[in-house]
Coordinates of C-alpha atoms in Angstrom, one line a residue:
Chain A
M290 CA -23.5 16.7 -10.4
Y291 CA -22.4 19.2 -12.9
A292 CA -21.0 16.5 -15.1
Q293 CA -24.4 14.7 -15.1
A294 CA -26.0 17.9 -16.3
L295 CA -23.4 18.1 -19.0
N296 CA -24.2 14.5 -20.0
V297 CA -27.9 15.3 -20.5
A298 CA -27.1 18.3 -22.6
E299 CA -24.6 16.4 -24.6
K300 CA -26.9 13.5 -25.3
A301 CA -29.1 15.8 -27.3
H302 CA -26.1 16.4 -29.7
A303 CA -24.9 12.8 -29.5
D304 CA -25.3 12.2 -33.2
D305 CA -24.5 15.7 -34.4
P306 CA -22.2 14.8 -37.4
E307 CA -20.6 18.3 -37.3
L308 CA -19.6 18.0 -33.7
R309 CA -18.3 14.5 -34.3
A310 CA -16.2 15.6 -37.2
R311 CA -14.8 18.5 -35.3
F312 CA -14.0 16.1 -32.4
Q313 CA -12.2 13.7 -34.6
A314 CA -10.2 16.4 -36.3
R315 CA -8.9 17.5 -32.9
V316 CA -8.0 13.9 -32.0
D317 CA -6.3 13.5 -35.4
A318 CA -4.3 16.7 -34.7
E319 CA -3.1 15.2 -31.4
E320 CA -4.9 17.8 -29.4
K321 CA -5.9 16.7 -25.9
I322 CA -9.6 16.4 -25.1
E323 CA -10.4 17.9 -21.7
P324 CA -13.3 17.2 -19.3
N325 CA -15.5 20.1 -20.5
D326 CA -15.0 19.5 -24.2
W327 CA -17.7 17.9 -26.3
M328 CA -17.1 14.2 -26.8
P329 CA -19.1 11.4 -28.3
E330 CA -21.0 9.3 -25.8
G331 CA -19.1 6.2 -26.9
Y332 CA -15.8 7.9 -26.3
R333 CA -16.8 8.9 -22.8
R334 CA -18.2 5.4 -22.0
T335 CA -15.1 3.7 -23.3
L336 CA -12.8 5.9 -21.2
V337 CA -14.9 5.4 -18.1
R338 CA -14.8 1.7 -18.6
Q339 CA -11.1 1.6 -19.3
I340 CA -9.9 4.1 -16.6
S341 CA -12.1 2.6 -13.9
Q342 CA -11.0 -1.0 -14.8
H343 CA -7.4 0.3 -14.5
A344 CA -8.2 1.9 -11.1
H345 CA -9.8 -1.3 -9.9
S346 CA -6.8 -3.3 -11.0
E347 CA -4.5 -1.1 -9.0
I348 CA -6.7 -1.5 -5.9
V349 CA -7.3 -5.3 -6.3
G350 CA -3.6 -5.6 -7.2
M351 CA -2.7 -4.4 -3.7
L352 CA -3.9 -7.7 -2.3
P353 CA -1.6 -10.3 -3.9
E354 CA 1.5 -8.3 -3.0
G355 CA 0.0 -7.1 0.3
N356 CA 0.1 -10.9 1.2
W357 CA 3.9 -10.6 1.7
I358 CA 4.3 -7.3 3.5
T359 CA 4.4 -8.8 6.9
R360 CA 6.7 -11.6 5.8
A361 CA 9.2 -9.8 3.6
P362 CA 12.6 -11.3 4.2
S363 CA 14.6 -8.2 5.2
L364 CA 13.7 -4.8 6.5
K365 CA 14.8 -3.2 3.3
R366 CA 12.5 -5.5 1.3
K367 CA 9.7 -4.9 3.7
A368 CA 9.9 -1.1 3.4
A369 CA 10.2 -1.3 -0.4
L370 CA 7.3 -3.7 -0.8
L371 CA 5.1 -1.6 1.5
A372 CA 6.0 1.5 -0.5
K373 CA 5.3 -0.3 -3.7
V374 CA 1.9 -1.5 -2.6
Q375 CA 1.2 2.0 -1.3
D376 CA 2.1 3.4 -4.8
E377 CA -0.5 1.1 -6.3
G378 CA -3.1 2.6 -4.0
G379 CA -1.9 6.1 -5.1
H380 CA -2.3 5.0 -8.7
G381 CA -5.9 3.9 -8.0
L382 CA -6.6 7.3 -6.4
Y383 CA -5.3 9.3 -9.5
L384 CA -7.2 7.0 -11.8
Y385 CA -10.5 7.3 -9.9
S386 CA -10.0 11.1 -10.0
A387 CA -9.4 10.9 -13.8
A388 CA -12.6 8.9 -14.2
E389 CA -14.5 11.4 -12.1
T390 CA -13.7 14.1 -14.6
L391 CA -16.0 12.1 -17.0
G392 CA -19.0 12.5 -14.7
V393 CA -19.0 9.3 -12.6
S394 CA -18.3 9.2 -8.9
R395 CA -15.8 7.0 -7.1
E396 CA -18.6 5.5 -5.0
E397 CA -20.4 4.4 -8.2
L398 CA -17.2 2.9 -9.6
V399 CA -16.4 1.0 -6.4
E400 CA -20.0 -0.3 -6.3
Q401 CA -19.5 -1.6 -9.9
L402 CA -16.3 -3.4 -8.8
L403 CA -17.9 -4.9 -5.7
T404 CA -21.0 -6.1 -7.6
G405 CA -18.9 -7.7 -10.3
K406 CA -20.3 -5.3 -12.9
A407 CA -16.8 -3.8 -13.6
K408 CA -13.8 -5.9 -14.3
Y409 CA -10.2 -5.6 -13.2
S410 CA -7.1 -7.2 -14.6
S411 CA -7.4 -11.0 -14.4
I412 CA -3.7 -11.3 -13.4
F413 CA -4.6 -10.4 -9.8
N414 CA -6.8 -13.5 -9.6
Y415 CA -3.6 -15.6 -9.4
P416 CA -2.1 -16.4 -5.9
T417 CA 1.2 -15.4 -4.5
P418 CA 2.3 -18.4 -2.5
S419 CA 6.0 -17.6 -2.5
W420 CA 8.3 -14.6 -1.9
A421 CA 9.6 -15.0 -5.5
D422 CA 6.1 -13.9 -6.7
M423 CA 6.9 -10.4 -5.4
G424 CA 9.8 -10.3 -7.8
M425 CA 7.9 -11.9 -10.6
I426 CA 5.0 -9.5 -10.3
G427 CA 7.3 -6.5 -10.5
W428 CA 9.3 -7.9 -13.4
L429 CA 6.6 -9.5 -15.5
V430 CA 3.3 -8.0 -14.4
D431 CA 4.5 -4.4 -14.0
G432 CA 6.7 -5.0 -17.1
A433 CA 3.6 -6.0 -19.1
A434 CA 1.6 -3.1 -17.6
I435 CA 4.3 -0.6 -18.7
M436 CA 4.2 -1.9 -22.3
N437 CA 0.4 -1.3 -22.2
Q438 CA 0.6 2.0 -20.4
I439 CA 3.4 3.9 -22.0
P440 CA 1.3 4.5 -25.1
L441 CA -1.5 5.7 -22.8
C442 CA 0.7 8.7 -21.8
R443 CA -0.3 10.0 -25.3
C444 CA -3.9 9.0 -25.0
S445 CA -6.2 11.7 -26.5
Y446 CA -8.0 12.3 -23.2
G447 CA -5.9 14.8 -21.2
P448 CA -6.6 13.8 -17.6
Y449 CA -5.9 10.1 -18.3
A450 CA -2.7 10.8 -20.3
R451 CA -1.4 13.0 -17.5
A452 CA -2.2 10.4 -14.8
M453 CA -0.4 7.8 -16.9
I454 CA 2.8 9.8 -17.1
R455 CA 3.1 9.7 -13.4
I456 CA 2.1 6.1 -13.1
C457 CA 4.5 4.9 -15.7
K458 CA 7.4 6.5 -13.9
E459 CA 6.6 4.7 -10.8
E460 CA 5.8 1.4 -12.6
S461 CA 9.2 1.4 -14.2
F462 CA 10.8 1.8 -10.8
H463 CA 8.7 -1.2 -9.6
Q464 CA 9.7 -3.2 -12.6
R465 CA 13.4 -2.7 -11.9
Q466 CA 12.9 -3.5 -8.2
G467 CA 11.0 -6.7 -9.1
Y468 CA 13.8 -7.8 -11.5
E469 CA 16.3 -7.2 -8.8
I470 CA 14.4 -9.5 -6.4
V471 CA 14.3 -12.2 -9.0
M472 CA 18.0 -11.7 -9.8
T473 CA 18.9 -12.0 -6.1
L474 CA 17.0 -15.3 -5.9
A475 CA 18.4 -16.6 -9.2
K476 CA 21.9 -16.0 -7.9
G477 CA 21.1 -17.3 -4.4
S478 CA 20.9 -20.8 -3.0
P479 CA 19.5 -23.8 -5.0
A480 CA 16.3 -23.4 -2.9
Q481 CA 16.0 -19.7 -3.9
K482 CA 16.7 -20.4 -7.5
K483 CA 14.0 -23.1 -7.5
M484 CA 11.6 -20.6 -5.9
A485 CA 12.3 -18.1 -8.8
Q486 CA 11.9 -20.8 -11.5
D487 CA 8.6 -22.1 -10.0
S488 CA 7.3 -18.6 -9.8
L489 CA 8.2 -17.8 -13.5
N490 CA 6.5 -21.1 -14.5
R491 CA 3.3 -19.8 -12.9
W492 CA 3.4 -16.2 -14.0
W493 CA 4.7 -16.4 -17.6
W494 CA 1.5 -17.3 -19.4
P495 CA -0.8 -15.2 -17.3
A496 CA 1.5 -12.2 -18.0
L497 CA 1.3 -12.8 -21.7
M498 CA -2.5 -12.9 -21.4
M499 CA -2.4 -9.4 -19.9
F500 CA -2.2 -7.9 -23.3
G501 CA -5.7 -9.2 -24.1
P502 CA -7.0 -11.4 -26.8
S503 CA -5.2 -11.8 -30.1
D504 CA -6.0 -8.9 -32.6
K505 CA -8.2 -11.1 -34.7
D506 CA -10.5 -11.6 -31.6
S507 CA -10.4 -8.2 -30.0
Q508 CA -13.7 -6.4 -29.9
H509 CA -12.8 -2.7 -29.3
S510 CA -9.7 -2.1 -31.2
D511 CA -10.6 -0.2 -34.4
Q512 CA -12.7 2.5 -32.9
N513 CA -10.3 2.9 -30.0
M514 CA -7.4 3.3 -32.4
A515 CA -9.3 6.0 -34.3
W516 CA -10.0 7.8 -31.0
K517 CA -6.3 7.5 -30.0
I518 CA -7.3 5.8 -26.8
K519 CA -5.3 2.8 -28.1
R520 CA -2.3 3.2 -30.3
F521 CA -0.8 -0.3 -30.7
S522 CA -2.5 -3.6 -31.1
N523 CA -2.6 -6.3 -28.4
D524 CA -0.4 -8.6 -30.4
D525 CA 2.2 -5.9 -31.2
L526 CA 2.5 -5.0 -27.5
R527 CA 2.7 -8.6 -26.5
Q528 CA 5.5 -9.2 -29.0
K529 CA 7.4 -6.2 -27.7
F530 CA 7.1 -7.5 -24.1
I531 CA 8.3 -10.9 -25.1
D532 CA 11.3 -9.5 -27.0
A533 CA 12.3 -7.4 -24.1
T534 CA 11.7 -10.0 -21.4
V535 CA 13.1 -13.3 -22.7
P536 CA 16.7 -12.2 -22.8
Q537 CA 16.4 -10.8 -19.3
G538 CA 15.2 -14.2 -18.1
H539 CA 17.9 -16.1 -19.9
F540 CA 20.5 -13.8 -18.4
L541 CA 19.4 -15.0 -15.0
G542 CA 19.6 -18.7 -16.1
L543 CA 15.8 -19.1 -15.9
T544 CA 13.8 -21.2 -18.3
F545 CA 10.5 -20.0 -19.8
P546 CA 7.7 -22.6 -19.5
D547 CA 7.2 -22.6 -23.3
P548 CA 8.8 -25.5 -25.3
D549 CA 8.1 -23.6 -28.6
L550 CA 9.8 -20.4 -27.6
R551 CA 12.5 -19.7 -30.1
F552 CA 14.4 -16.8 -31.6
N553 CA 13.6 -16.1 -35.3
A554 CA 16.8 -14.5 -36.7
A555 CA 15.0 -13.4 -39.8
T556 CA 12.4 -11.3 -38.0
G557 CA 14.5 -10.5 -35.0
H558 CA 11.6 -11.6 -32.8
W559 CA 11.1 -14.3 -30.2
E560 CA 8.2 -16.6 -31.3
H561 CA 6.0 -18.2 -28.6
G562 CA 3.8 -21.3 -28.5
P563 CA 0.0 -21.1 -28.5
I564 CA -1.6 -19.2 -25.7
D565 CA -4.3 -21.1 -23.8
W566 CA -7.1 -18.6 -24.3
S567 CA -9.6 -21.0 -22.7
E568 CA -7.7 -20.4 -19.4
F569 CA -7.9 -16.6 -20.0
N570 CA -11.6 -16.8 -20.6
R571 CA -12.2 -18.9 -17.6
V572 CA -10.4 -16.5 -15.3
V573 CA -12.2 -13.5 -16.8
R574 CA -15.5 -15.3 -16.2
G575 CA -14.6 -15.6 -12.5
E576 CA -13.2 -19.1 -12.5
G577 CA -9.6 -18.2 -11.6
P578 CA -7.9 -19.4 -8.4
C579 CA -8.6 -16.2 -6.4
N580 CA -11.5 -14.3 -8.0
R581 CA -13.9 -14.8 -5.2
E582 CA -11.2 -14.3 -2.6
R583 CA -10.1 -11.0 -4.0
L584 CA -13.6 -9.6 -4.3
K585 CA -14.5 -10.7 -0.8
A586 CA -11.4 -9.0 0.6
R587 CA -12.4 -5.8 -1.1
Q588 CA -16.0 -6.2 0.1
K589 CA -14.7 -6.8 3.7
A590 CA -12.6 -3.7 3.7
H591 CA -15.5 -1.8 2.3
D592 CA -18.0 -3.1 4.9
E593 CA -15.6 -2.6 7.8
G594 CA -15.0 0.9 6.7
V595 CA -18.6 1.9 6.6
W596 CA -18.8 3.2 10.2
V597 CA -15.5 5.1 9.7
R598 CA -16.8 6.9 6.6
E599 CA -20.1 7.6 8.3
A600 CA -18.3 9.0 11.3
A601 CA -16.1 11.3 9.2
L602 CA -19.2 12.6 7.4
A603 CA -21.2 13.1 10.6
H604 CA -18.3 15.0 12.2
A605 CA -17.9 17.2 9.1
E606 CA -21.6 18.0 9.2
K607 CA -21.5 18.8 12.9
R608 CA -18.6 21.1 12.4
A609 CA -20.3 22.9 9.6
A610 CA -23.5 23.2 11.6
R611 CA -21.5 24.6 14.6
K612 CA -19.7 27.1 12.4
A613 CA -23.0 28.2 10.8
A614 CA -24.6 28.6 14.3
A615 CA -21.6 30.6 15.5
K616 CA -21.9 32.9 12.5
I617 CA -25.6 33.5 13.1
A618 CA -24.9 34.2 16.8
A619 CA -22.3 36.7 15.8
E620 CA -24.6 38.6 13.5
Chain B
M64 CA 26.0 -9.0 28.7
E65 CA 24.0 -6.2 27.1
T66 CA 25.3 -2.7 27.7
P67 CA 22.7 -0.1 28.8
L68 CA 23.1 1.9 25.6
F69 CA 22.5 -1.2 23.5
T70 CA 19.4 -2.2 25.4
Y71 CA 18.1 1.3 25.3
T72 CA 18.6 1.6 21.5
L73 CA 17.0 -1.8 21.0
R74 CA 13.9 -0.7 23.0
L75 CA 13.4 2.3 20.7
A76 CA 14.0 0.2 17.6
D77 CA 11.7 -2.7 18.7
N78 CA 8.9 -0.2 19.5
A79 CA 9.2 1.3 16.0
L80 CA 9.4 -2.0 14.1
V81 CA 6.6 -3.8 16.0
L82 CA 4.2 -0.8 15.6
G83 CA 5.3 -0.3 12.0
H84 CA 4.5 -4.0 11.4
R85 CA 1.1 -3.7 12.9
L86 CA 0.3 -0.6 10.8
S87 CA 1.5 -2.4 7.7
E88 CA -1.1 -5.1 8.3
W89 CA -3.7 -2.5 7.1
C90 CA -2.2 -2.1 3.7
G91 CA -4.9 -2.9 1.1
H92 CA -7.6 -3.2 3.8
G93 CA -8.1 0.4 5.0
P94 CA -11.6 1.9 5.4
M95 CA -10.9 4.3 2.5
L96 CA -8.2 4.7 0.0
E97 CA -6.8 7.9 1.4
E98 CA -6.5 6.3 4.8
D99 CA -4.9 3.2 3.4
L100 CA -2.1 5.4 2.0
A101 CA -1.8 7.4 5.3
L102 CA -1.5 4.2 7.4
A103 CA 1.2 2.9 5.0
N104 CA 3.0 6.3 5.3
M105 CA 3.1 6.0 9.1
A106 CA 4.2 2.4 8.9
L107 CA 7.1 3.4 6.5
D108 CA 8.2 6.1 8.9
L109 CA 8.4 3.7 11.8
I110 CA 10.1 1.0 9.8
G111 CA 12.6 3.6 8.6
Q112 CA 13.3 4.7 12.2
A113 CA 13.7 1.0 13.3
R114 CA 16.2 0.4 10.5
N115 CA 18.4 3.3 11.6
L116 CA 18.1 2.4 15.3
Y117 CA 19.0 -1.3 14.7
T118 CA 22.0 -0.4 12.6
H119 CA 23.1 1.9 15.5
A120 CA 22.4 -0.9 18.1
G121 CA 24.5 -3.3 16.0
A122 CA 27.4 -0.8 16.0
I123 CA 27.1 -0.3 19.7
E124 CA 27.2 -4.0 20.4
G125 CA 30.2 -4.5 18.1
K126 CA 29.5 -8.1 17.2
G127 CA 28.7 -7.4 13.6
R128 CA 25.0 -7.9 13.9
S129 CA 23.0 -6.1 11.1
E130 CA 19.6 -4.6 11.2
D131 CA 18.2 -7.9 9.8
D132 CA 20.1 -10.0 12.3
L133 CA 18.6 -8.0 15.1
S134 CA 15.0 -8.0 13.8
Y135 CA 14.8 -11.5 12.2
L136 CA 16.8 -13.7 14.5
R137 CA 15.7 -12.9 18.0
D138 CA 13.0 -14.8 19.8
C139 CA 10.4 -13.1 22.1
P140 CA 12.3 -12.9 25.4
D141 CA 15.0 -10.8 23.6
W142 CA 12.5 -8.3 22.3
R143 CA 12.4 -5.0 24.2
N144 CA 9.3 -3.2 22.9
I145 CA 6.5 -2.0 25.2
L146 CA 3.4 -4.2 25.3
L147 CA 1.3 -1.4 23.8
V148 CA 2.7 -1.8 20.3
E149 CA 2.4 -5.5 20.1
R150 CA -1.4 -5.6 20.6
P151 CA -3.1 -6.9 17.5
R152 CA -4.3 -4.2 15.1
G153 CA -8.0 -4.3 16.2
D154 CA -10.4 -2.1 14.3
F155 CA -9.7 1.3 12.9
A156 CA -10.5 3.1 16.2
F157 CA -8.0 0.9 18.0
T158 CA -5.3 1.4 15.5
I159 CA -5.8 5.2 15.3
L160 CA -6.0 5.6 19.1
R161 CA -2.9 3.5 19.8
Q162 CA -1.0 5.5 17.2
F163 CA -2.2 8.7 18.8
L164 CA -1.2 7.6 22.3
Y165 CA 2.2 6.5 21.1
A166 CA 2.9 9.5 18.8
A167 CA 1.8 12.0 21.4
F168 CA 4.6 10.5 23.6
M169 CA 7.3 9.9 21.0
H170 CA 7.0 13.4 19.4
P171 CA 8.1 15.3 22.4
Y172 CA 10.5 12.5 23.3
F173 CA 12.3 12.7 20.0
E174 CA 12.4 16.5 20.3
R175 CA 14.5 16.0 23.4
L176 CA 16.4 13.0 22.2
A177 CA 17.6 15.2 19.3
A178 CA 19.8 16.9 21.9
S179 CA 21.3 13.5 23.1
K180 CA 25.0 13.3 23.8
D181 CA 24.9 10.2 21.5
E182 CA 25.2 11.9 18.2
T183 CA 23.7 9.1 16.2
L184 CA 20.6 8.9 18.4
A185 CA 20.4 12.6 18.2
A186 CA 20.4 12.5 14.4
I187 CA 17.9 9.7 14.2
A188 CA 15.6 11.6 16.6
A189 CA 15.9 14.9 14.7
K190 CA 14.5 13.2 11.6
A191 CA 11.9 11.3 13.5
V192 CA 10.5 14.4 15.2
K193 CA 9.0 15.6 11.9
E194 CA 7.5 12.2 11.2
M195 CA 5.9 11.9 14.6
A196 CA 4.5 15.4 14.4
Y197 CA 2.5 14.3 11.4
H198 CA 1.4 11.1 13.2
V199 CA 0.1 13.2 16.2
R200 CA -1.8 15.6 13.8
H201 CA -3.2 12.9 11.6
T202 CA -4.3 10.5 14.3
G203 CA -5.4 13.3 16.6
E204 CA -7.8 14.6 13.9
W205 CA -9.2 11.1 13.5
V206 CA -9.7 10.6 17.3
I207 CA -11.8 13.8 17.2
R208 CA -13.7 12.7 14.1
L209 CA -14.5 9.3 15.7
G210 CA -15.2 10.6 19.2
D211 CA -17.5 13.4 17.8
G212 CA -18.9 11.4 14.9
T213 CA -21.6 8.8 15.2
E214 CA -22.8 6.8 18.2
E215 CA -21.1 3.8 16.8
S216 CA -17.7 5.5 16.2
A217 CA -17.8 7.0 19.7
A218 CA -18.6 3.6 21.3
R219 CA -15.8 2.0 19.3
L220 CA -13.3 4.7 20.4
K221 CA -14.3 4.3 24.0
E222 CA -13.9 0.6 23.8
A223 CA -10.4 1.1 22.3
L224 CA -9.5 3.5 25.0
D225 CA -10.5 1.0 27.7
D226 CA -8.4 -1.7 26.0
L227 CA -5.4 0.5 25.5
W228 CA -5.2 2.7 28.6
P229 CA -3.6 0.1 30.9
F230 CA -0.7 -0.2 28.3
T231 CA 0.2 3.5 28.4
G232 CA 2.0 3.4 31.7
E233 CA 4.9 1.4 30.4
M234 CA 6.0 4.3 28.2
F235 CA 6.9 6.3 31.3
E236 CA 8.8 3.6 33.2
V237 CA 12.4 4.1 34.1
D238 CA 14.7 1.3 35.2
G239 CA 18.3 1.2 36.2
V240 CA 19.4 0.8 32.6
E241 CA 17.7 3.9 31.6
Q242 CA 18.4 6.0 34.7
A243 CA 22.2 5.8 34.1
L244 CA 21.7 7.0 30.5
I245 CA 19.4 9.8 31.6
D246 CA 22.0 11.0 34.1
A247 CA 24.6 10.9 31.4
G248 CA 22.5 13.1 29.0
I249 CA 22.1 10.3 26.5
A250 CA 18.5 9.1 27.2
V251 CA 15.4 11.3 27.8
D252 CA 13.7 11.3 31.1
P253 CA 10.0 10.3 30.4
A254 CA 8.9 12.2 33.5
V255 CA 9.7 15.3 31.5
I256 CA 7.4 14.1 28.7
R257 CA 4.5 13.4 31.1
P258 CA 3.0 17.0 31.2
V259 CA 3.4 17.4 27.4
W260 CA 1.7 14.1 26.8
N261 CA -1.1 15.0 29.2
G262 CA -1.6 18.3 27.5
T263 CA -1.9 16.7 24.0
I264 CA -4.2 13.9 25.3
D265 CA -6.4 16.2 27.3
H266 CA -6.8 18.7 24.4
V267 CA -7.7 16.0 21.8
F268 CA -9.9 14.0 24.2
G269 CA -11.7 17.2 25.1
E270 CA -12.7 17.8 21.4
A271 CA -13.4 14.1 21.0
L272 CA -15.8 14.1 23.9
L273 CA -13.8 11.3 25.4
T274 CA -13.3 10.9 29.1
R275 CA -9.8 10.1 30.2
P276 CA -9.7 6.9 32.3
R277 CA -8.3 7.1 35.8
D278 CA -4.6 6.0 36.0
G279 CA -5.0 2.7 37.8
W280 CA -3.1 -0.5 37.5
M281 CA -0.9 -0.6 34.4
Q282 CA 0.5 -3.5 32.4
T283 CA 4.2 -3.9 32.2
G284 CA 7.0 -6.2 31.2
G285 CA 7.7 -5.8 27.4
R286 CA 10.9 -3.8 27.9
R287 CA 12.2 -6.6 30.1
G288 CA 11.3 -9.3 27.5
E289 CA 8.1 -10.4 29.2
H290 CA 5.6 -10.3 26.4
S291 CA 2.0 -11.1 25.6
E292 CA 0.9 -14.0 23.5
H293 CA 0.7 -11.8 20.4
L294 CA 4.4 -11.0 19.8
G295 CA 5.2 -14.6 19.0
H296 CA 2.7 -14.7 16.2
L297 CA 3.9 -11.4 14.8
L298 CA 7.5 -12.8 14.8
S299 CA 6.4 -16.0 13.1
D300 CA 5.2 -13.9 10.2
L301 CA 8.1 -11.4 10.3
Q302 CA 10.8 -14.0 10.6
F303 CA 9.3 -16.8 8.4
L304 CA 11.7 -16.7 5.4
Q305 CA 14.8 -16.0 7.4
R306 CA 14.1 -18.9 9.7
T307 CA 13.1 -21.3 6.9
Y308 CA 16.2 -20.6 4.8
P309 CA 18.9 -19.9 7.3
G310 CA 21.8 -17.8 6.0
A311 CA 20.2 -16.9 2.6
T312 CA 20.6 -13.5 1.1
W313 CA 17.4 -11.8 0.0

């Protein structure tokens, strides 16, 4: 509520060039912007969009991995997977809290997710038909997320940067855990190795797409770079990920599903074949294998939780009323 | 031939794993994010307890069976858990109330098992006491919220209680296997737990405006391997990979 009041007050100054210049000078000096500081409306909007998309991705991301919790192949794997998916929920919680510092409530944000107004990472619209996908999500999806997220630990907005520090620590643990699952499969029986290869074939291209469109097609980049919300371009981060990941896959004896993949000794980089952006656009548009399923699962949990949330609220109100009545009686 | 100590340890382990598995089914589907995390926490506690107990059971048996051999390669008749824990997860009221009924029993039980003459059981119990104290507190608070919340939440809680109550009697059963271990100072006599459990239940039910059903006929059989239809489905999920790829390492 207070934040809404701030929003109104701030809109009056939205175009004040002096405030904007002072803001930009603080960002340029690597000072952190805090919730009560003046900020351009566009900066606030961009952050709300980005942080809430990230939060939604964590929450929707619980579903594809949650698919294997009851079927994990050993008690150790079961506990580790459950703890991992629980961590994703925890990340969602910190991120919703970081977004709330910008004057938007968790309820509003969840509503935006459920109505399809807000996006989440398209990677979670792919299915997890095999156990190897638990390894591949950790190794590739969390690996790609880390590449994207480490620079966010230095994001100009303080609450987001601080949330990201904690999240990145946990994500790098998840990534190692995922790689270890893939390694166990790659060194296992022929059926297990096949399971790992099949999973890599399915996840490789979607993982590369996680970095977003190529720099020449990206809409938001320049302003976000100036605001230090973003520090590296999509293509640079993608290249970094490929360079780190390809040798890890080869070490396990796995083959990447890209006939054009080759090492360029002159540049020191792995070069990849063309990314099928039409697939990316399709999945973003809602035409991925699991888009409807994922949103329906979230909607179902939300709907089935209504009576629980109402009961908690009703009980809290009853308690408060009883406490107030007892206070009056005592006076 | 199973020794009494093996059977006893397996009963404790199977209760923990089956209930932990049921709680883990909520992950990603909870009524609110905070509760999703809390249910996963409790599931992790139980799975952790089960792992330690299975490892101990395997050592007692002495045939080299690991925690995974014991959990992934036994069929229904060899499972020793009480029927209460294998009931499907139901709605949030059912899950919370079951967890409360179980934790209100296991918390004082582990307090006493921490003094067992079996040192490993004592150590496992000492760690579990703290975990179960949290389960009692957390689920007890929810039982009160639901019972003294809205009409719908109270009705759902009442329905859950009617479903669950006939399964509570099995927690207090003692058979020959267990009596010998109680006499030897290894196992805990559930008769000692009864008044503590009653006290916790009555206190929370009082605040939740929930009437305790009369103790009538009670379901039984799980500890002897006589299970409901539900355990087989749980095991077909749990054991799927181990059964499909025999002997593989994961």
